[in-house]
Amino acid sequence: MSEERQLLVGIDLGRQISQISCFDNKIYEPVPVGRMRGDGREYEIPVAFAINKQTNEWLWGSDAVEAGEEFIHINNLLEHLKSTEKFEVMGYTFRSKEVLKRFLIKELSLLKEYYPNDTIKRLVISIEDEDSKVAEKIADICEELGIGADRLVIQTHKQSYMYYAVSQAKELWMNNVGMFEYNLDGLSYSQISIDMKSLPYIVGVEKRALSDVMPYEMLSGTDDARLGYAFINVANTALHKQMVTTIYVTGSGFEGRWASDALKSLCNGRRVFRGQNLFTKGACYAARELSGEGKLKDFIFLDEDMITTDILIRTYHNAKFGEVVLAKAGSRWKEVDASIDVIPDDEEEIQIIARNVLLHEAKAHILSLNGFTGRENRMTRFTVRIRFAGKDTCIVTLKDNGFGEFCPSTNRVWERYIDI
């Protein structure tokens, strides 16, 4: 008997630090998963390796960072994955994909210490920004580890932030929600707005780069007073005339003492939370939601990767006429791939409905069946497939499957692009 897949796992895979969390059904919240190190656990794990040249032992995490110069040090795993298949360190050649695979094996193996008899039901990996090349290679690695596309989602920090924010108590997201992130790319500000005029609630996020004002390099050689003054000015400008009552602050740039003093000034009329686990928890909340076990059915999350339109087909289904949803607003356009088989009954066309949840408008697109004439009624079966070429372009494919031995398939495929 196969093991039951139960674990809902979120990983924040950053360039310097990675964190992993798992959803705890007893407290209904994500809990951190860490590696034993000395008398405690390490939760913020450096994305690094150090290799002993004599024994070929691979150290990881802080053990790798603290290893001596006699070790081969491998850092910037995601940068290597993005830029090249192979890289060289101290005369040794490594495959970037295999090195990151080794790291993910180490990180995922921590789950066995906490949940020795459970397997992963859904894994969401959060990366800093949209990068199709990196996401594709991470997906390939997970496939090799037995975690296929049906159990894996790769999303950005911005998407994890949305899941995290609306999973908190309602009073924290009733008004706009802001987040300052300070990492290697510098300072940025992301603001969530929620349209609550009707159900489902529409959740959107806008991100602004502020690295021209506060680059990460500013942390070196700048005293605490100047850092605090610069940040307060930038923050007040970003928040000017905005109804933001909850602010999250995250990133290694905020770990200095200067941040504690500066953040106090933001607390006037607002609630401010600082921490480094927002994205791993957001990924974990997403895993819960995408597994069908969540409580966010009244929300639709929208950003540049998500479609704003429900795609439906009008057909006779389950003993009644109605609409079958093939793609839902809030889905990532690259992940949409749905199909349904239909048998026309004295019909010469198929209707595809595009219902925009932002404009509250619906438009019918008529697909003619004239090219498939010449058969008796109800003796043709088609597969209607829905994919997307971009956020606003839907691909509808119609394939003739025939009707068993009575009407062999012509294998004809008809395709149409629909602007939505």
Tab-separated table of C-alpha atoms in Angstrom:
chain	number	residue	atom	x	y	z
A	1	MET	CA	0.000	0.000	0.000
A	2	SER	CA	1.378	3.408	-0.970
A	3	GLU	CA	1.891	6.084	1.629
A	4	GLU	CA	-0.767	8.729	1.944
A	5	ARG	CA	0.399	12.091	0.674
A	6	GLN	CA	-0.347	14.553	3.430
A	7	LEU	CA	2.333	17.211	3.734
A	8	LEU	CA	1.737	20.759	2.502
A	9	VAL	CA	5.195	22.271	2.160
A	10	GLY	CA	6.467	25.765	1.381
A	11	ILE	CA	10.080	26.601	0.520
A	12	ASP	CA	11.552	30.060	0.161
A	13	LEU	CA	14.535	29.501	-2.124
A	14	GLY	CA	16.542	32.709	-2.039
A	15	ARG	CA	19.940	33.492	-3.464
A	16	GLN	CA	21.572	33.520	-0.032
A	17	ILE	CA	19.121	31.888	2.377
A	18	SER	CA	16.477	29.176	2.085
A	19	GLN	CA	13.714	28.290	4.532
A	20	ILE	CA	11.236	25.442	4.608
A	21	SER	CA	7.932	25.164	6.468
A	22	CYS	CA	5.128	22.639	6.672
A	23	PHE	CA	1.445	23.149	7.394
A	24	ASP	CA	0.386	21.866	10.808
A	25	ASN	CA	-3.236	20.732	10.778
A	26	LYS	CA	-3.432	20.837	14.573
A	27	ILE	CA	-2.818	24.557	14.875
A	28	TYR	CA	-3.836	25.278	11.272
A	29	GLU	CA	-0.696	27.289	10.632
A	30	PRO	CA	2.671	26.748	8.909
A	31	VAL	CA	5.483	25.681	11.227
A	32	PRO	CA	9.207	26.061	10.454
A	33	VAL	CA	11.344	23.054	9.629
A	34	GLY	CA	14.996	23.347	10.590
A	35	ARG	CA	18.194	21.308	10.587
A	36	MET	CA	19.890	20.263	13.799
A	37	ARG	CA	23.075	22.190	14.444
A	38	GLY	CA	24.681	21.902	17.830
A	39	ASP	CA	22.053	22.228	20.552
A	40	GLY	CA	19.484	23.961	18.356
A	41	ARG	CA	17.993	24.097	14.914
A	42	GLU	CA	18.943	26.265	11.977
A	43	TYR	CA	15.898	27.625	10.144
A	44	GLU	CA	17.527	30.209	7.885
A	45	ILE	CA	19.779	27.896	5.889
A	46	PRO	CA	22.521	29.431	3.722
A	47	VAL	CA	22.274	28.227	0.122
A	48	ALA	CA	25.871	27.049	0.018
A	49	PHE	CA	28.134	24.010	0.011
A	50	ALA	CA	31.697	23.365	1.111
A	51	ILE	CA	33.499	20.250	-0.112
A	52	ASN	CA	36.364	18.561	1.688
A	53	LYS	CA	38.904	17.827	-1.047
A	54	GLN	CA	40.391	14.870	0.856
A	55	THR	CA	37.192	13.065	1.911
A	56	ASN	CA	34.754	14.493	-0.685
A	57	GLU	CA	32.369	15.289	2.183
A	58	TRP	CA	29.782	17.954	1.323
A	59	LEU	CA	28.919	20.413	4.087
A	60	TRP	CA	25.875	22.605	3.670
A	61	GLY	CA	24.162	25.532	5.347
A	62	SER	CA	26.129	27.404	8.008
A	63	ASP	CA	28.580	24.509	8.240
A	64	ALA	CA	29.594	25.294	4.665
A	65	VAL	CA	29.836	29.039	5.289
A	66	GLU	CA	32.097	28.496	8.308
A	67	ALA	CA	34.332	25.888	6.650
A	68	GLY	CA	37.991	26.813	6.170
A	69	GLU	CA	39.846	27.851	3.039
A	70	GLU	CA	40.976	24.267	2.466
A	71	PHE	CA	37.399	23.468	1.408
A	72	ILE	CA	35.908	24.076	-2.033
A	73	HIS	CA	33.217	26.691	-1.461
A	74	ILE	CA	30.150	26.799	-3.721
A	75	ASN	CA	27.814	29.778	-3.445
A	76	ASN	CA	25.345	31.543	-5.739
A	77	LEU	CA	23.586	28.307	-6.661
A	78	LEU	CA	20.642	30.045	-8.317
A	79	GLU	CA	22.895	32.384	-10.291
A	80	HIS	CA	24.802	29.385	-11.632
A	81	LEU	CA	21.532	27.664	-12.487
A	82	LYS	CA	20.368	30.752	-14.371
A	83	SER	CA	23.512	31.460	-16.329
A	84	THR	CA	25.293	28.221	-17.144
A	85	GLU	CA	25.051	24.429	-17.162
A	86	LYS	CA	28.553	24.026	-15.726
A	87	PHE	CA	30.788	26.188	-13.575
A	88	GLU	CA	34.282	25.893	-12.189
A	89	VAL	CA	35.596	26.470	-8.656
A	90	MET	CA	39.280	25.982	-7.738
A	91	GLY	CA	39.822	23.889	-10.842
A	92	TYR	CA	36.861	21.592	-10.174
A	93	THR	CA	33.893	21.518	-12.547
A	94	PHE	CA	30.313	21.248	-11.298
A	95	ARG	CA	26.927	20.976	-12.993
A	96	SER	CA	24.720	23.781	-11.721
A	97	LYS	CA	21.541	21.712	-11.889
A	98	GLU	CA	23.066	18.801	-9.988
A	99	VAL	CA	24.390	21.080	-7.242
A	100	LEU	CA	20.981	22.669	-6.633
A	101	LYS	CA	19.413	19.206	-6.758
A	102	ARG	CA	21.758	18.115	-3.988
A	103	PHE	CA	20.725	21.146	-1.921
A	104	LEU	CA	16.996	20.488	-2.353
A	105	ILE	CA	17.503	16.838	-1.415
A	106	LYS	CA	19.176	17.982	1.790
A	107	GLU	CA	16.419	20.465	2.556
A	108	LEU	CA	13.510	18.161	1.775
A	109	SER	CA	15.091	15.351	3.799
A	110	LEU	CA	14.556	17.491	6.910
A	111	LEU	CA	10.853	16.690	6.642
A	112	LYS	CA	11.574	13.072	7.534
A	113	GLU	CA	12.848	14.130	10.952
A	114	TYR	CA	9.504	15.773	11.705
A	115	TYR	CA	7.125	13.571	9.713
A	116	PRO	CA	8.843	10.192	9.135
A	117	ASN	CA	5.762	8.415	7.778
A	118	ASP	CA	4.282	11.133	5.555
A	119	THR	CA	4.927	12.206	1.991
A	120	ILE	CA	4.401	15.478	0.169
A	121	LYS	CA	0.940	16.251	-1.136
A	122	ARG	CA	1.792	19.725	-2.440
A	123	LEU	CA	5.079	21.623	-2.612
A	124	VAL	CA	5.257	25.343	-3.378
A	125	ILE	CA	8.687	26.861	-3.978
A	126	SER	CA	8.942	30.638	-3.776
A	127	ILE	CA	11.707	32.412	-5.716
A	128	GLU	CA	12.465	36.123	-5.660
A	129	ASP	CA	11.313	37.113	-9.154
A	130	GLU	CA	9.760	35.619	-12.256
A	131	ASP	CA	12.464	33.729	-14.171
A	132	SER	CA	11.177	31.066	-16.543
A	133	LYS	CA	14.614	29.482	-17.044
A	134	VAL	CA	15.216	29.049	-13.303
A	135	ALA	CA	11.640	27.873	-12.695
A	136	GLU	CA	11.887	25.306	-15.482
A	137	LYS	CA	15.125	23.857	-14.134
A	138	ILE	CA	13.772	23.713	-10.584
A	139	ALA	CA	10.711	21.891	-11.927
A	140	ASP	CA	12.988	19.419	-13.732
A	141	ILE	CA	14.906	18.794	-10.506
A	142	CYS	CA	11.704	18.169	-8.559
A	143	GLU	CA	10.479	15.820	-11.292
A	144	GLU	CA	13.685	13.824	-10.899
A	145	LEU	CA	12.998	13.697	-7.157
A	146	GLY	CA	9.526	12.276	-7.783
A	147	ILE	CA	7.597	15.514	-7.266
A	148	GLY	CA	5.811	16.063	-10.554
A	149	ALA	CA	3.829	18.986	-11.917
A	150	ASP	CA	0.667	17.708	-10.212
A	151	ARG	CA	2.272	18.325	-6.806
A	152	LEU	CA	4.575	21.272	-7.509
A	153	VAL	CA	4.047	25.014	-7.923
A	154	ILE	CA	6.819	27.575	-8.377
A	155	GLN	CA	5.787	31.133	-7.599
A	156	THR	CA	7.379	34.518	-6.927
A	157	HIS	CA	7.869	36.329	-3.638
A	158	LYS	CA	5.102	38.699	-4.692
A	159	GLN	CA	2.633	35.829	-4.998
A	160	SER	CA	3.728	34.333	-1.684
A	161	TYR	CA	3.243	37.748	-0.094
A	162	MET	CA	-0.375	37.859	-1.286
A	163	TYR	CA	-1.130	34.411	0.104
A	164	TYR	CA	0.518	35.307	3.409
A	165	ALA	CA	-1.254	38.646	3.845
A	166	VAL	CA	-4.829	37.452	3.296
A	167	SER	CA	-4.265	34.351	5.420
A	168	GLN	CA	-3.837	36.560	8.481
A	169	ALA	CA	-6.625	37.900	10.701
A	170	LYS	CA	-9.162	39.974	8.777
A	171	GLU	CA	-8.386	43.175	10.639
A	172	LEU	CA	-4.860	43.050	9.213
A	173	TRP	CA	-5.997	43.159	5.570
A	174	MET	CA	-9.222	45.157	5.768
A	175	ASN	CA	-7.249	48.146	4.453
A	176	ASN	CA	-4.261	48.158	2.121
A	177	VAL	CA	-1.225	46.107	3.153
A	178	GLY	CA	2.379	47.202	2.547
A	179	MET	CA	5.660	45.314	2.510
A	180	PHE	CA	9.212	46.627	2.464
A	181	GLU	CA	11.803	44.112	1.283
A	182	TYR	CA	15.517	44.858	1.539
A	183	ASN	CA	17.832	42.297	-0.020
A	184	LEU	CA	20.692	42.055	-2.507
A	185	ASP	CA	18.616	43.880	-5.118
A	186	GLY	CA	18.126	46.813	-2.766
A	187	LEU	CA	14.949	48.174	-1.235
A	188	SER	CA	11.500	47.594	-2.732
A	189	TYR	CA	7.939	48.314	-1.667
A	190	SER	CA	4.919	46.165	-2.529
A	191	GLN	CA	1.355	47.176	-1.729
A	192	ILE	CA	-1.651	44.880	-1.722
A	193	SER	CA	-5.087	46.261	-2.455
A	194	ILE	CA	-8.274	44.243	-2.067
A	195	ASP	CA	-11.453	45.082	-3.968
A	196	MET	CA	-14.191	44.059	-1.537
A	197	LYS	CA	-17.148	45.487	-3.452
A	198	SER	CA	-18.342	42.033	-4.450
A	199	LEU	CA	-17.437	38.388	-4.121
A	200	PRO	CA	-14.990	37.005	-4.912
A	201	TYR	CA	-12.598	39.621	-3.511
A	202	ILE	CA	-9.963	40.707	-6.033
A	203	VAL	CA	-6.462	40.827	-4.572
A	204	GLY	CA	-3.847	42.802	-6.497
A	205	VAL	CA	-0.303	43.865	-5.739
A	206	GLU	CA	1.915	46.625	-7.091
A	207	LYS	CA	5.674	46.556	-6.582
A	208	ARG	CA	8.025	49.525	-6.753
A	209	ALA	CA	11.808	49.333	-6.824
A	210	LEU	CA	13.474	51.793	-4.457
A	211	SER	CA	17.019	50.537	-4.923
A	212	ASP	CA	18.084	53.811	-6.545
A	213	VAL	CA	17.481	55.485	-3.174
A	214	MET	CA	18.601	52.650	-0.885
A	215	PRO	CA	20.845	50.130	-2.671
A	216	TYR	CA	22.017	47.139	-0.644
A	217	GLU	CA	25.571	48.464	-0.743
A	218	MET	CA	24.422	51.382	1.408
A	219	LEU	CA	24.519	49.058	4.426
A	220	SER	CA	28.309	49.082	4.247
A	221	GLY	CA	29.977	52.250	5.425
A	222	THR	CA	26.785	54.116	6.376
A	223	ASP	CA	26.103	54.850	10.025
A	224	ASP	CA	22.835	53.801	11.669
A	225	ALA	CA	21.470	57.329	11.940
A	226	ARG	CA	21.836	58.016	8.202
A	227	LEU	CA	20.379	54.602	7.299
A	228	GLY	CA	17.365	55.194	9.519
A	229	TYR	CA	16.840	58.718	8.194
A	230	ALA	CA	17.036	57.533	4.566
A	231	PHE	CA	14.598	54.688	5.124
A	232	ILE	CA	12.041	56.825	6.986
A	233	ASN	CA	12.041	59.359	4.149
A	234	VAL	CA	11.626	56.636	1.520
A	235	ALA	CA	8.898	54.863	3.514
A	236	ASN	CA	6.920	58.042	4.184
A	237	THR	CA	7.029	58.906	0.486
A	238	ALA	CA	5.801	55.439	-0.503
A	239	LEU	CA	3.016	55.544	2.102
A	240	HIS	CA	1.942	59.125	1.444
A	241	LYS	CA	-1.867	59.401	1.188
A	242	GLN	CA	-2.191	55.595	1.247
A	243	MET	CA	-4.611	53.863	3.607
A	244	VAL	CA	-2.059	51.306	4.769
A	245	THR	CA	-2.643	50.018	8.287
A	246	THR	CA	-0.474	46.878	8.179
A	247	ILE	CA	3.167	46.806	7.121
A	248	TYR	CA	5.483	43.803	6.797
A	249	VAL	CA	9.245	44.256	6.744
A	250	THR	CA	11.529	41.487	5.548
A	251	GLY	CA	14.940	40.816	4.057
A	252	SER	CA	18.498	40.587	5.372
A	253	GLY	CA	18.919	44.353	4.968
A	254	PHE	CA	16.614	44.944	7.933
A	255	GLU	CA	18.577	42.828	10.373
A	256	GLY	CA	20.737	45.703	11.654
A	257	ARG	CA	20.082	47.680	14.818
A	258	TRP	CA	19.253	50.764	12.757
A	259	ALA	CA	16.055	49.100	11.524
A	260	SER	CA	14.607	48.634	15.012
A	261	ASP	CA	14.772	52.346	15.703
A	262	ALA	CA	13.579	53.387	12.236
A	263	LEU	CA	10.559	51.080	12.230
A	264	LYS	CA	9.194	52.620	15.410
A	265	SER	CA	8.263	55.742	13.456
A	266	LEU	CA	6.099	53.651	11.092
A	267	CYS	CA	3.981	52.325	13.956
A	268	ASN	CA	1.965	55.525	14.291
A	269	GLY	CA	-1.533	54.332	13.349
A	270	ARG	CA	-0.162	51.153	11.786
A	271	ARG	CA	0.814	47.661	12.805
A	272	VAL	CA	4.341	46.765	11.731
A	273	PHE	CA	5.710	43.207	11.626
A	274	ARG	CA	9.338	42.318	10.967
A	275	GLY	CA	10.548	38.805	10.196
A	276	GLN	CA	12.351	36.631	7.681
A	277	ASN	CA	9.840	33.796	7.223
A	278	LEU	CA	7.072	35.610	5.338
A	279	PHE	CA	7.756	33.966	1.973
A	280	THR	CA	8.130	30.396	3.195
A	281	LYS	CA	4.883	30.772	5.156
A	282	GLY	CA	3.190	32.376	2.161
A	283	ALA	CA	4.295	29.440	0.016
A	284	CYS	CA	2.912	27.076	2.662
A	285	TYR	CA	-0.459	28.870	2.694
A	286	ALA	CA	-0.462	28.595	-1.102
A	287	ALA	CA	0.209	24.848	-0.846
A	288	ARG	CA	-2.800	24.505	1.431
A	289	GLU	CA	-4.990	26.505	-0.921
A	290	LEU	CA	-3.847	24.795	-4.115
A	291	SER	CA	-4.403	21.380	-2.548
A	292	GLY	CA	-8.074	22.206	-2.062
A	293	GLU	CA	-7.843	22.406	1.729
A	294	GLY	CA	-7.758	26.173	2.133
A	295	LYS	CA	-10.154	28.879	3.239
A	296	LEU	CA	-9.494	31.473	0.535
A	297	LYS	CA	-12.210	30.527	-1.933
A	298	ASP	CA	-13.580	34.078	-1.689
A	299	PHE	CA	-10.318	35.556	-3.035
A	300	ILE	CA	-8.869	35.806	-6.530
A	301	PHE	CA	-5.176	36.679	-6.683
A	302	LEU	CA	-4.074	38.737	-9.659
A	303	ASP	CA	-0.677	39.889	-10.847
A	304	GLU	CA	1.187	39.951	-14.162
A	305	ASP	CA	1.368	36.126	-14.281
A	306	MET	CA	-2.306	35.465	-13.597
A	307	ILE	CA	-5.303	35.576	-15.925
A	308	THR	CA	-8.195	37.879	-15.082
A	309	THR	CA	-10.823	35.859	-16.911
A	310	ASP	CA	-12.786	32.671	-16.294
A	311	ILE	CA	-12.924	30.475	-19.411
A	312	LEU	CA	-16.053	28.341	-19.675
A	313	ILE	CA	-17.782	26.170	-22.242
A	314	ARG	CA	-21.541	25.882	-22.559
A	315	THR	CA	-22.566	22.279	-22.892
A	316	TYR	CA	-24.881	19.531	-21.657
A	317	HIS	CA	-23.024	18.141	-18.674
A	318	ASN	CA	-24.092	15.985	-15.722
A	319	ALA	CA	-27.659	15.645	-17.052
A	320	LYS	CA	-28.244	19.386	-17.475
A	321	PHE	CA	-27.274	22.321	-19.634
A	322	GLY	CA	-24.757	24.627	-18.041
A	323	GLU	CA	-21.249	26.019	-18.057
A	324	VAL	CA	-18.126	24.002	-17.375
A	325	VAL	CA	-15.157	26.014	-16.080
A	326	LEU	CA	-11.938	25.182	-17.940
A	327	ALA	CA	-9.751	27.968	-16.538
A	328	LYS	CA	-10.298	30.163	-13.501
A	329	ALA	CA	-9.306	33.776	-13.033
A	330	GLY	CA	-6.281	33.940	-10.759
A	331	SER	CA	-4.615	30.940	-12.420
A	332	ARG	CA	-1.087	31.345	-13.730
A	333	TRP	CA	-1.419	31.493	-17.492
A	334	LYS	CA	1.587	29.215	-18.062
A	335	GLU	CA	0.004	26.465	-15.963
A	336	VAL	CA	-3.423	26.430	-17.624
A	337	ASP	CA	-3.933	23.262	-19.671
A	338	ALA	CA	-7.474	21.898	-19.451
A	339	SER	CA	-9.607	19.853	-21.812
A	340	ILE	CA	-13.071	18.384	-22.138
A	341	ASP	CA	-14.617	15.924	-24.608
A	342	VAL	CA	-17.854	16.977	-26.293
A	343	ILE	CA	-20.311	15.236	-28.634
A	344	PRO	CA	-22.325	17.745	-30.729
A	345	ASP	CA	-26.078	17.131	-30.929
A	346	ASP	CA	-27.430	18.897	-34.040
A	347	GLU	CA	-25.003	21.724	-33.286
A	348	GLU	CA	-22.869	23.580	-35.789
A	349	GLU	CA	-20.872	25.589	-33.263
A	350	ILE	CA	-19.327	25.547	-29.819
A	351	GLN	CA	-19.456	28.530	-27.480
A	352	ILE	CA	-16.458	29.502	-25.372
A	353	ILE	CA	-17.283	32.107	-22.721
A	354	ALA	CA	-14.651	34.539	-21.414
A	355	ARG	CA	-15.853	36.163	-18.177
A	356	ASN	CA	-13.634	39.010	-16.939
A	357	VAL	CA	-13.814	39.196	-13.143
A	358	LEU	CA	-12.450	42.744	-13.015
A	359	LEU	CA	-14.812	44.288	-15.554
A	360	HIS	CA	-17.689	41.949	-14.678
A	361	GLU	CA	-18.204	41.367	-18.388
A	362	ALA	CA	-18.693	38.166	-20.359
A	363	LYS	CA	-18.038	37.612	-24.047
A	364	ALA	CA	-19.010	34.583	-26.124
A	365	HIS	CA	-16.598	33.267	-28.759
A	366	ILE	CA	-18.195	31.047	-31.402
A	367	LEU	CA	-16.223	28.095	-32.773
A	368	SER	CA	-17.725	26.812	-36.019
A	369	LEU	CA	-17.929	23.053	-36.643
A	370	ASN	CA	-18.450	23.388	-40.402
A	371	GLY	CA	-15.126	21.785	-41.097
A	372	PHE	CA	-16.251	18.562	-39.418
A	373	THR	CA	-19.487	17.940	-41.321
A	374	GLY	CA	-20.491	14.780	-43.180
A	375	ARG	CA	-21.276	12.487	-40.265
A	376	GLU	CA	-24.504	11.409	-38.677
A	377	ASN	CA	-25.677	13.354	-35.664
A	378	ARG	CA	-23.965	12.485	-32.369
A	379	MET	CA	-21.343	10.418	-34.167
A	380	THR	CA	-18.404	12.759	-33.617
A	381	ARG	CA	-16.417	13.335	-30.459
A	382	PHE	CA	-14.169	16.366	-30.072
A	383	THR	CA	-11.600	17.294	-27.496
A	384	VAL	CA	-11.661	20.981	-26.624
A	385	ARG	CA	-8.362	22.037	-25.064
A	386	ILE	CA	-7.617	25.375	-23.370
A	387	ARG	CA	-4.123	26.837	-22.978
A	388	PHE	CA	-2.641	30.329	-22.963
A	389	ALA	CA	0.018	31.966	-25.132
A	390	GLY	CA	0.143	34.922	-22.745
A	391	LYS	CA	-1.853	36.493	-19.969
A	392	ASP	CA	-4.406	37.931	-22.403
A	393	THR	CA	-4.299	35.344	-25.205
A	394	CYS	CA	-6.181	32.057	-24.920
A	395	ILE	CA	-5.495	29.135	-27.268
A	396	VAL	CA	-8.499	26.935	-28.055
A	397	THR	CA	-7.699	23.639	-29.764
A	398	LEU	CA	-10.393	21.424	-31.267
A	399	LYS	CA	-9.388	17.842	-32.139
A	400	ASP	CA	-11.515	15.294	-33.975
A	401	ASN	CA	-11.474	11.957	-32.129
A	402	GLY	CA	-14.015	10.194	-34.313
A	403	PHE	CA	-16.500	7.835	-32.709
A	404	GLY	CA	-14.929	4.474	-32.120
A	405	GLU	CA	-15.154	1.918	-34.902
A	406	PHE	CA	-18.213	3.587	-36.423
A	407	CYS	CA	-16.453	6.820	-37.382
A	408	PRO	CA	-12.652	6.692	-37.350
A	409	SER	CA	-10.848	9.856	-36.357
A	410	THR	CA	-9.586	12.147	-39.085
A	411	ASN	CA	-6.958	13.429	-36.623
A	412	ARG	CA	-7.807	16.927	-37.757
A	413	VAL	CA	-6.815	19.661	-35.318
A	414	TRP	CA	-8.320	23.150	-35.463
A	415	GLU	CA	-6.791	25.933	-33.410
A	416	ARG	CA	-7.865	29.465	-32.635
A	417	TYR	CA	-6.318	32.296	-30.627
A	418	ILE	CA	-8.742	34.379	-28.578
A	419	ASP	CA	-7.845	37.777	-27.165
A	420	ILE	CA	-9.420	38.119	-23.738
